[in-house]
mmCIF file of C-alpha atoms in Angstrom:
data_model
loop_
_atom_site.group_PDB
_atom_site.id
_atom_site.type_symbol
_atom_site.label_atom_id
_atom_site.label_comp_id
_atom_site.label_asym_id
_atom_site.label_seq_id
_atom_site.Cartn_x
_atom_site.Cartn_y
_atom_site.Cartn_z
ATOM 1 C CA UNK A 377 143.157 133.341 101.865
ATOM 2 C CA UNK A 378 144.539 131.136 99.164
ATOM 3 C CA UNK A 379 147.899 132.904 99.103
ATOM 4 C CA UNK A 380 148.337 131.112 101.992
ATOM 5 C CA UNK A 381 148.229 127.709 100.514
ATOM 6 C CA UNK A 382 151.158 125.766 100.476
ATOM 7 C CA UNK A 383 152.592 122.727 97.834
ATOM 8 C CA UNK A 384 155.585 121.761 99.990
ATOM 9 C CA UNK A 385 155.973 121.382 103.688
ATOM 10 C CA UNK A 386 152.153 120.975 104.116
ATOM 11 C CA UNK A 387 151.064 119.182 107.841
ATOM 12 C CA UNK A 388 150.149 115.639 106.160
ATOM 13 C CA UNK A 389 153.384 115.479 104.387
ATOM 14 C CA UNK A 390 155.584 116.901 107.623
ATOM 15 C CA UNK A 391 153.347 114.013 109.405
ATOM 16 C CA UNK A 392 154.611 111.212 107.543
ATOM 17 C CA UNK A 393 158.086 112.570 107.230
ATOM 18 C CA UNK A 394 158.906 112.539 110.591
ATOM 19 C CA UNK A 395 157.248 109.484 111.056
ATOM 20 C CA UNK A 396 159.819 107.697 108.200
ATOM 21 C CA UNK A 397 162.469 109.395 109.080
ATOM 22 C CA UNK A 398 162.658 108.665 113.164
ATOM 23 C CA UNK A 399 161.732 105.293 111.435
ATOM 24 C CA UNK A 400 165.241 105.483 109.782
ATOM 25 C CA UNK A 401 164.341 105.705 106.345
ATOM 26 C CA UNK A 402 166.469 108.263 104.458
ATOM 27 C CA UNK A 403 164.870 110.484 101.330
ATOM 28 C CA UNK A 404 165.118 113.355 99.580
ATOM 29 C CA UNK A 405 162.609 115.989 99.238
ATOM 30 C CA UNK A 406 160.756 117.419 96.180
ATOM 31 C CA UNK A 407 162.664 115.942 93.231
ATOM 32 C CA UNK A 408 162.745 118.289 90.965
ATOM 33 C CA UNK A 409 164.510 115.962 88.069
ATOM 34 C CA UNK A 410 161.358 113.460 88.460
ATOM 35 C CA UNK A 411 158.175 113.823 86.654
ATOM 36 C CA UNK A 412 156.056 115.424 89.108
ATOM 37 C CA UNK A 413 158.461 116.529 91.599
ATOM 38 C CA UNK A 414 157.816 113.758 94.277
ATOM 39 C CA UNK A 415 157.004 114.882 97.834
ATOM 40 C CA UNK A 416 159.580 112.110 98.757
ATOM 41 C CA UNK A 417 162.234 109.919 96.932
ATOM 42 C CA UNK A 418 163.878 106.408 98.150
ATOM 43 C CA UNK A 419 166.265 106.063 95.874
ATOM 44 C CA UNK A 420 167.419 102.569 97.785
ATOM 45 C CA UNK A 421 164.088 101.930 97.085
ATOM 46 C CA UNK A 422 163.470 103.426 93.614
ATOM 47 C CA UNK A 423 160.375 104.771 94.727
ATOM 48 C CA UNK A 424 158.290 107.744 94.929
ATOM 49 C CA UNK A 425 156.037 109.233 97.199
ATOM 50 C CA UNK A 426 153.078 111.696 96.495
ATOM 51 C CA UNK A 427 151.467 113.348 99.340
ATOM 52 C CA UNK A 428 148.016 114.724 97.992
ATOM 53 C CA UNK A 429 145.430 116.876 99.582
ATOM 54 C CA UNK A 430 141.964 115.679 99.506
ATOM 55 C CA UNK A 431 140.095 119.037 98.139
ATOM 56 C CA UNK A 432 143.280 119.891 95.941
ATOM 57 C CA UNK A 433 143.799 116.565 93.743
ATOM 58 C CA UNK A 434 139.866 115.154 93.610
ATOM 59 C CA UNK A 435 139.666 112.600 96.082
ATOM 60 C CA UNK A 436 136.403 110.617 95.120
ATOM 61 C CA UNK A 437 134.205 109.460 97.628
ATOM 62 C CA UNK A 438 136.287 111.178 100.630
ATOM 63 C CA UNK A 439 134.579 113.594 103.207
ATOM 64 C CA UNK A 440 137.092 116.272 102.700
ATOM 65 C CA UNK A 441 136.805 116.427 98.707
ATOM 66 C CA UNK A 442 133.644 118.345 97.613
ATOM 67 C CA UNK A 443 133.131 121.095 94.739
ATOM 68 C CA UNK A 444 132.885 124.150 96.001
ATOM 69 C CA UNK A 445 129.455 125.900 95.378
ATOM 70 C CA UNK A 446 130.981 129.230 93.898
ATOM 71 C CA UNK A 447 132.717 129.417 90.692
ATOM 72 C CA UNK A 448 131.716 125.579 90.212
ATOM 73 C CA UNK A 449 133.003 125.244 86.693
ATOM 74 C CA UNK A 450 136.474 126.952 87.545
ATOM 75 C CA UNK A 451 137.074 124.489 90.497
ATOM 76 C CA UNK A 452 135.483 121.669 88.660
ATOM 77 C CA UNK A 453 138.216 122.297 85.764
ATOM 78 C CA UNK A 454 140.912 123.141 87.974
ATOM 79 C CA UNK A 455 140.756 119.675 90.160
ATOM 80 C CA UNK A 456 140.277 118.052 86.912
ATOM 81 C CA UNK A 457 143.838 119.335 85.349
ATOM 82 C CA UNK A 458 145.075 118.510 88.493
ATOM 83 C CA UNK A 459 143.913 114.836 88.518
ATOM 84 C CA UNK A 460 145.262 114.795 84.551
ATOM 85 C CA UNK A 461 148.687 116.052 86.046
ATOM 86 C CA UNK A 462 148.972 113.585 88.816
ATOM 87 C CA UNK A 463 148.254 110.626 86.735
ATOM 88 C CA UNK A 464 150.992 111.660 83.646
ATOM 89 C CA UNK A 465 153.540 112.233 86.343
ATOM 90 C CA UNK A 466 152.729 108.684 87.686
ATOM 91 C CA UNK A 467 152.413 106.932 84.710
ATOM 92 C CA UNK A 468 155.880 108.519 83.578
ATOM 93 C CA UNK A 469 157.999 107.820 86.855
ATOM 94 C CA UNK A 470 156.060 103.579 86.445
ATOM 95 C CA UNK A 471 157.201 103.599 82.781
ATOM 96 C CA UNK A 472 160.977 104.452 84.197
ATOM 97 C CA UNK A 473 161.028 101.669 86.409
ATOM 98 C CA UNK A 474 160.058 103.657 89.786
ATOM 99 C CA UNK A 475 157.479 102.927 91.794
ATOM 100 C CA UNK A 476 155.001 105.120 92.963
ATOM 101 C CA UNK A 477 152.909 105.469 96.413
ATOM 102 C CA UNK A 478 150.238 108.043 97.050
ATOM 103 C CA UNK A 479 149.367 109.226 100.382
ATOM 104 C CA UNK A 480 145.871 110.889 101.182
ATOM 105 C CA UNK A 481 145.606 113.620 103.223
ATOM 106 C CA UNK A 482 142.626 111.885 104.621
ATOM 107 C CA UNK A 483 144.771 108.764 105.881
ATOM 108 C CA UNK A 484 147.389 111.181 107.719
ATOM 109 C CA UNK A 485 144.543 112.620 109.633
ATOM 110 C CA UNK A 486 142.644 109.028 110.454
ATOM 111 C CA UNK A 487 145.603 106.463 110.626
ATOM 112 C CA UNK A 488 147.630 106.595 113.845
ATOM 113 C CA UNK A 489 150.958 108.048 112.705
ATOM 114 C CA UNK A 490 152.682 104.681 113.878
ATOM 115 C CA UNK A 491 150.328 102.197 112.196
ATOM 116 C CA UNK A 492 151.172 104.709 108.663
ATOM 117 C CA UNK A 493 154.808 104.438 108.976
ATOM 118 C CA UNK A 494 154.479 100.353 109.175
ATOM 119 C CA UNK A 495 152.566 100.478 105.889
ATOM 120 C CA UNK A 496 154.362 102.755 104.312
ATOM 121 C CA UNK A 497 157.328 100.956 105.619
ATOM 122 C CA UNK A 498 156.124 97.633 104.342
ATOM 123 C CA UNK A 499 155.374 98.873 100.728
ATOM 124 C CA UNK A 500 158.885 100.167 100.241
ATOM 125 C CA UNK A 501 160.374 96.676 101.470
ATOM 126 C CA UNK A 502 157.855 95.353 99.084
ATOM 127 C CA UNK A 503 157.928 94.831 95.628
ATOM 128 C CA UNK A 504 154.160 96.364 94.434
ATOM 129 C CA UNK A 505 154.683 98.524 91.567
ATOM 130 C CA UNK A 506 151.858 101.146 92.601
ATOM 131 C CA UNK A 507 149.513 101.769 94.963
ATOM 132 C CA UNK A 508 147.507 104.390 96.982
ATOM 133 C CA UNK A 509 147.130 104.692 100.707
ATOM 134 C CA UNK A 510 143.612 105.724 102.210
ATOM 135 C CA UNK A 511 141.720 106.290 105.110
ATOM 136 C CA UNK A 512 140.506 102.266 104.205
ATOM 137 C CA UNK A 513 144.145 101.580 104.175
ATOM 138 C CA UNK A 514 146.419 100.455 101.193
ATOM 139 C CA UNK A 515 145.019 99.756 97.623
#
């Protein structure tokens, strides 16, 4: 079951990709040269996109992030390294002058996929440094 698992190409991330791009925002995809490899780069923008799972990066207090019961200290670790990962790669693309958005997983699935585009849409036009987008919105 967990070979099946996919980092790239996952349904949130295809979800707001359309969405920007039939918006006419241009990107490219996994940059590998960026700390991290971003789900999706503006450079016009100079910002960076992370698309994170709920379950797979730690999402506190969201429905779809709990520990699993078996193997508790494996996952528990895992998620943890994960988390560590996330924020280095963040911190390190902020300290080179990009900025950086995360998208839930949990916001693709309870934002209409019009009402996400105009946020995300707004926070590239913007000039906010960092910020994470929720099923509560933008914080």
């Amino acid at each position: 079951m967990m070979a099946r698992v996919q980092s790239k190409d996952t349904k949130p991330e295809m979800v707001l990709r359309r969405g920007l791009h039939a918006a006419g925002f241009r990107f490219r995809l996994h940059a590998r040269d960026l700390p991290g490899s971003p789900d999706l780069v503006f450079s016009k923008y100079r910002s960076a996109i992370f698309v994170h799972g709920c379950f797979w990066h730690g999402h506190e207090g969201c429905a779809n992030f709990r520990i699993p019961t078996t193997r508790r200290e494996f996952w528990t670790e895992k998620i943890f390294r994960n988390r560590e990962r996330d924020l280095s790669a963040r911190e390190s693309l902020e300290r080179s002058g990009w900025r950086v958005l995360v998208v839930w997983e949990c916001a693709t699935r309870s934002i209409s996929v019009d009402c996400l585009v105009r946020t995300v849409a707004a926070w590239l036009q913007g000039i906010e440094a960092g910020a994470e987008l929720t099923s509560s919105g933008l914080s």
